[in-house]
CSV table of N, CA and C in Angstrom, one decimal:
chain,number,residue,atom,x,y,z
D,662,ASN,N,59.1,75.9,24.2
D,662,ASN,CA,58.8,74.6,24.5
D,662,ASN,C,59.7,74.2,22.9
D,663,LEU,N,59.0,75.2,22.1
D,663,LEU,CA,59.8,74.4,20.4
D,663,LEU,C,60.7,74.7,19.6
D,664,ARG,N,61.7,75.7,20.9
D,664,ARG,CA,63.1,75.4,21.4
D,664,ARG,C,63.7,74.1,21.2
D,665,LEU,N,63.1,74.3,22.9
D,665,LEU,CA,63.3,72.2,23.5
D,665,LEU,C,63.6,71.5,22.4
D,666,ARG,N,62.5,71.8,22.1
D,666,ARG,CA,61.4,70.2,20.6
D,666,ARG,C,62.5,69.9,19.4
D,667,ASN,N,62.9,71.2,19.4
D,667,ASN,CA,64.4,71.7,18.4
D,667,ASN,C,65.8,71.3,18.9
D,668,SER,N,66.3,71.6,19.9
D,668,SER,CA,67.2,71.2,20.6
D,668,SER,C,67.8,69.5,19.8
D,669,ILE,N,68.9,69.3,20.3
D,669,ILE,CA,69.8,68.1,20.0
D,669,ILE,C,69.3,67.4,21.1
D,670,ASP,N,69.6,67.4,22.0
D,670,ASP,CA,69.1,66.9,22.9
D,670,ASP,C,67.6,66.5,22.8
D,671,PHE,N,66.4,66.9,22.5
D,671,PHE,CA,65.4,66.2,22.5
D,671,PHE,C,65.5,64.9,21.0
D,672,THR,N,66.1,65.3,19.9
D,672,THR,CA,66.9,64.6,18.6
D,672,THR,C,66.8,63.4,19.5
D,673,ILE,N,67.4,63.1,20.0
D,673,ILE,CA,68.9,62.0,20.7
D,673,ILE,C,67.9,61.2,21.5
D,674,TRP,N,66.9,62.3,22.7
D,674,TRP,CA,66.1,61.4,23.1
D,674,TRP,C,64.9,61.0,22.2
D,675,ARG,N,64.5,61.5,21.3
D,675,ARG,CA,63.4,60.8,20.5
D,675,ARG,C,64.4,59.8,19.9
D,676,GLU,N,65.5,59.8,18.5
D,676,GLU,CA,66.5,58.2,18.7
D,676,GLU,C,66.6,57.4,19.9
D,677,LYS,N,67.3,57.9,20.9
D,677,LYS,CA,67.3,56.6,21.7
D,677,LYS,C,65.7,55.8,22.1
D,678,ILE,N,64.7,56.3,21.5
D,678,ILE,CA,62.9,55.9,22.1
D,678,ILE,C,62.9,55.3,20.9
D,679,PHE,N,63.2,55.7,19.6
D,679,PHE,CA,63.1,55.2,18.2
D,679,PHE,C,63.5,52.8,19.4
D,680,THR,N,64.8,52.8,19.4
D,680,THR,CA,65.9,52.7,19.7
D,680,THR,C,65.3,50.9,20.6
D,681,LEU,N,65.3,51.5,21.3
D,681,LEU,CA,64.8,50.8,22.6
D,681,LEU,C,63.2,50.0,22.3
D,682,ASP,N,62.4,51.1,21.6
D,682,ASP,CA,60.9,50.2,21.1
D,682,ASP,C,61.7,49.3,19.5
D,683,ASN,N,62.4,49.3,18.9
D,683,ASN,CA,63.5,48.2,17.9
D,683,ASN,C,62.2,49.0,16.5
D,684,TYR,N,62.0,50.5,16.6
D,684,TYR,CA,60.9,51.1,15.1
D,684,TYR,C,60.2,50.7,15.2
D,685,ILE,N,58.6,50.0,16.5
D,685,ILE,CA,58.0,49.7,16.2
D,685,ILE,C,56.6,49.9,17.3
D,686,CYS,N,55.6,50.2,16.3
D,686,CYS,CA,54.7,51.5,17.2
D,686,CYS,C,54.6,50.7,18.3
D,687,GLN,N,54.5,51.4,19.4
D,687,GLN,CA,54.4,50.4,20.6
D,687,GLN,C,52.6,50.1,20.3
D,688,LYS,N,51.4,50.9,19.9
D,688,LYS,CA,50.1,50.4,19.1
D,688,LYS,C,49.5,49.7,18.3
D,689,CYS,N,50.0,49.9,17.2
D,689,CYS,CA,49.9,48.7,16.1
D,689,CYS,C,50.9,47.9,15.7
D,690,GLN,N,52.1,47.8,16.2
D,690,GLN,CA,53.6,47.3,16.2
D,690,GLN,C,53.4,46.9,14.8
D,691,GLY,N,53.3,48.5,14.0
D,691,GLY,CA,53.9,49.0,12.0
D,691,GLY,C,55.4,48.9,13.4
D,692,TRP,N,56.5,48.7,11.6
D,692,TRP,CA,57.8,48.7,12.3
D,692,TRP,C,57.8,49.5,10.7
D,693,GLY,N,59.0,51.6,11.2
D,693,GLY,CA,59.0,52.2,9.7
D,693,GLY,C,57.8,53.3,10.2
D,694,GLY,N,57.8,53.8,9.0
D,694,GLY,CA,57.1,54.4,8.5
D,694,GLY,C,57.3,56.0,9.0
D,695,LYS,N,56.6,56.6,9.6
D,695,LYS,CA,56.2,57.9,10.0
D,695,LYS,C,56.0,57.5,11.5
D,696,LEU,N,57.3,57.7,12.3
D,696,LEU,CA,57.2,56.9,13.4
D,696,LEU,C,57.0,58.6,14.8
D,697,GLN,N,57.1,58.4,15.6
D,697,GLN,CA,56.6,59.6,16.3
D,697,GLN,C,57.6,58.6,18.1
D,698,ALA,N,57.7,59.9,17.9
D,698,ALA,CA,57.7,59.6,20.0
D,698,ALA,C,57.3,60.1,20.9
D,699,HIS,N,56.7,59.6,21.9
D,699,HIS,CA,55.6,60.1,22.9
D,699,HIS,C,55.2,60.6,24.3
D,700,HIS,N,55.8,61.4,24.3
D,700,HIS,CA,56.0,61.4,26.4
D,700,HIS,C,54.6,61.5,26.5
D,701,ILE,N,54.9,60.4,27.4
D,701,ILE,CA,53.9,59.2,28.6
D,701,ILE,C,53.5,60.4,29.3
D,702,LEU,N,54.2,61.4,30.2
D,702,LEU,CA,54.2,62.5,31.0
D,702,LEU,C,54.6,63.9,30.0
D,703,ASN,N,53.3,64.4,30.0
D,703,ASN,CA,53.0,64.7,28.9
D,703,ASN,C,54.8,66.3,28.7
D,704,PHE,N,55.1,66.4,27.7
D,704,PHE,CA,56.2,67.5,27.4
D,704,PHE,C,56.4,68.4,28.5
D,705,SER,N,55.0,69.7,28.4
D,705,SER,CA,54.9,71.0,28.8
D,705,SER,C,54.6,70.9,30.4
D,706,ASN,N,53.6,70.3,31.2
D,706,ASN,CA,53.8,70.4,32.7
D,706,ASN,C,55.3,69.2,33.5
D,707,ASN,N,55.8,68.7,32.6
D,707,ASN,CA,56.6,68.3,33.1
D,707,ASN,C,58.4,67.7,32.7
D,708,PRO,N,59.0,69.6,32.7
D,708,PRO,CA,60.4,69.5,32.0
D,708,PRO,C,61.7,68.6,32.8
D,709,SER,N,60.6,68.1,34.2
D,709,SER,CA,61.7,66.9,34.4
D,709,SER,C,62.0,65.9,34.2
D,710,PHE,N,62.0,64.9,33.1
D,710,PHE,CA,60.7,64.3,32.7
D,710,PHE,C,61.1,64.4,30.9
D,711,ARG,N,61.4,64.9,30.7
D,711,ARG,CA,61.1,65.5,29.4
D,711,ARG,C,62.1,64.5,28.7
D,712,PHE,N,63.4,64.2,29.2
D,712,PHE,CA,64.3,63.7,28.2
D,712,PHE,C,64.5,62.3,28.5
D,713,ASP,N,64.3,62.3,30.1
D,713,ASP,CA,64.3,60.8,30.7
D,713,ASP,C,63.1,60.1,29.9
D,714,LEU,N,64.2,58.7,29.7
D,714,LEU,CA,64.0,57.6,28.4
D,714,LEU,C,63.0,56.9,28.7
D,715,LYS,N,61.8,56.9,30.4
D,715,LYS,CA,61.1,56.3,30.6
D,715,LYS,C,59.7,56.3,30.9
D,716,ASN,N,60.5,57.6,30.4
D,716,ASN,CA,58.8,58.8,29.9
D,716,ASN,C,58.5,58.6,27.8
D,717,GLY,N,58.9,58.0,26.9
D,717,GLY,CA,59.0,57.8,25.8
D,717,GLY,C,59.2,56.2,25.5
D,718,ILE,N,57.5,56.8,24.0
D,718,ILE,CA,57.3,55.2,23.8
D,718,ILE,C,57.3,55.5,22.6
D,719,THR,N,57.5,54.4,21.4
D,719,THR,CA,57.0,54.9,19.8
D,719,THR,C,55.8,54.4,19.8
D,720,LEU,N,55.2,55.9,18.3
D,720,LEU,CA,54.3,55.5,17.7
D,720,LEU,C,53.8,55.7,17.1
D,721,CYS,N,53.3,55.1,16.0
D,721,CYS,CA,53.0,55.7,14.5
D,721,CYS,C,51.8,56.9,14.4
D,722,LYS,N,52.5,57.5,13.9
D,722,LYS,CA,51.7,58.4,13.5
D,722,LYS,C,50.1,58.5,13.8
D,723,LYS,N,49.5,57.8,12.6
D,723,LYS,CA,48.3,57.7,13.2
D,723,LYS,C,48.0,57.3,14.6
D,724,CYS,N,48.7,56.2,15.7
D,724,CYS,CA,48.8,56.1,16.8
D,724,CYS,C,48.6,56.8,17.3
D,725,HIS,N,49.2,57.9,17.1
D,725,HIS,CA,49.5,59.2,18.2
D,725,HIS,C,48.6,60.3,18.3
D,726,LYS,N,48.2,60.5,17.2
D,726,LYS,CA,47.1,61.3,17.0
D,726,LYS,C,45.5,60.8,17.2
D,727,ASN,N,45.8,59.3,17.0
D,727,ASN,CA,44.6,58.8,17.8
D,727,ASN,C,44.5,59.2,20.1
D,728,PHE,N,45.6,58.3,20.0
D,728,PHE,CA,45.7,58.8,21.6
D,728,PHE,C,45.4,60.4,22.0
D,729,HIS,N,45.8,61.4,20.8
D,729,HIS,CA,46.1,62.2,21.5
D,729,HIS,C,44.0,63.1,21.2
D,730,ASP,N,43.6,62.2,20.2
D,730,ASP,CA,42.3,61.7,20.4
D,730,ASP,C,41.0,62.1,21.4
D,731,ILE,N,42.3,60.8,21.6
D,731,ILE,CA,40.8,60.0,23.3
D,731,ILE,C,40.8,61.0,24.8
D,732,TYR,N,42.6,61.8,24.7
D,732,TYR,CA,43.0,62.0,25.9
D,732,TYR,C,43.3,63.1,25.5
D,733,SER,N,43.3,63.9,24.6
D,733,SER,CA,43.4,65.6,25.1
D,733,SER,C,45.6,65.8,25.2
D,734,LYS,N,45.9,66.8,25.4
D,734,LYS,CA,47.7,66.9,25.0
D,734,LYS,C,48.0,67.1,26.6
D,735,ALA,N,47.2,67.1,27.6
D,735,ALA,CA,47.2,68.0,28.5
D,735,ALA,C,47.2,66.8,29.6
D,736,ASP,N,47.5,67.1,30.2
D,736,ASP,CA,48.1,65.3,30.7
D,736,ASP,C,47.8,65.1,31.6
D,737,ASN,N,48.9,64.5,30.3
D,737,ASN,CA,48.7,62.6,30.1
D,737,ASN,C,49.2,62.2,31.0
D,738,ASN,N,48.9,60.8,31.6
D,738,ASN,CA,49.8,60.1,32.3
D,738,ASN,C,50.0,58.6,32.0
D,739,PRO,N,51.2,58.2,33.0
D,739,PRO,CA,51.1,56.5,32.1
D,739,PRO,C,49.5,55.2,32.8
D,740,ASN,N,48.9,55.9,33.3
D,740,ASN,CA,47.3,55.4,33.1
D,740,ASN,C,46.8,55.0,31.6
D,741,GLN,N,46.8,56.7,31.1
D,741,GLN,CA,46.3,56.2,29.7
D,741,GLN,C,47.1,55.4,29.2
D,742,MET,N,47.8,55.8,29.2
D,742,MET,CA,48.9,55.0,28.0
D,742,MET,C,48.2,54.0,28.1
D,743,VAL,N,48.5,53.3,29.7
D,743,VAL,CA,48.2,51.9,29.5
D,743,VAL,C,46.9,51.5,29.2
D,744,MET,N,45.9,52.7,28.9
D,744,MET,CA,45.0,51.8,28.6
D,744,MET,C,44.3,52.1,27.1
D,745,PHE,N,45.7,52.8,26.6
D,745,PHE,CA,45.5,53.0,25.0
D,745,PHE,C,46.0,51.7,24.3
D,746,LEU,N,46.6,51.2,25.2
D,746,LEU,CA,47.9,50.8,24.6
D,746,LEU,C,47.5,49.1,25.4
D,747,MET,N,45.9,48.8,26.0
D,747,MET,CA,45.6,47.6,25.2
D,747,MET,C,44.0,47.5,25.1
D,748,GLY,N,43.8,49.2,24.6
D,748,GLY,CA,42.4,49.1,24.0
D,748,GLY,C,41.4,49.3,25.6
D,749,THR,N,41.9,49.8,26.0
D,749,THR,CA,40.2,49.8,27.4
D,749,THR,C,39.8,51.9,27.6
D,750,TYR,N,39.5,52.4,26.4
D,750,TYR,CA,39.7,54.0,26.9
D,750,TYR,C,38.3,53.7,26.2
């Protein structure tokens, strides 16, 4: 996973996610700063979706940590993201 996360494909995917979201955290609506591209379907278990643009969302570092504190890093799914964005977790 580390080799893939350091690949040019990952870098391109990450930048495209930021561009699609206008460099805005989709949870707190913060602009710029320490942004991270989050995989909606987790990276490890979903190799066919790793670089799918529909499988990414921009979160700031704080919101990304909060997401994983609530839902962990395993078996993440779109329903969790919807609940997180709505604040109904």
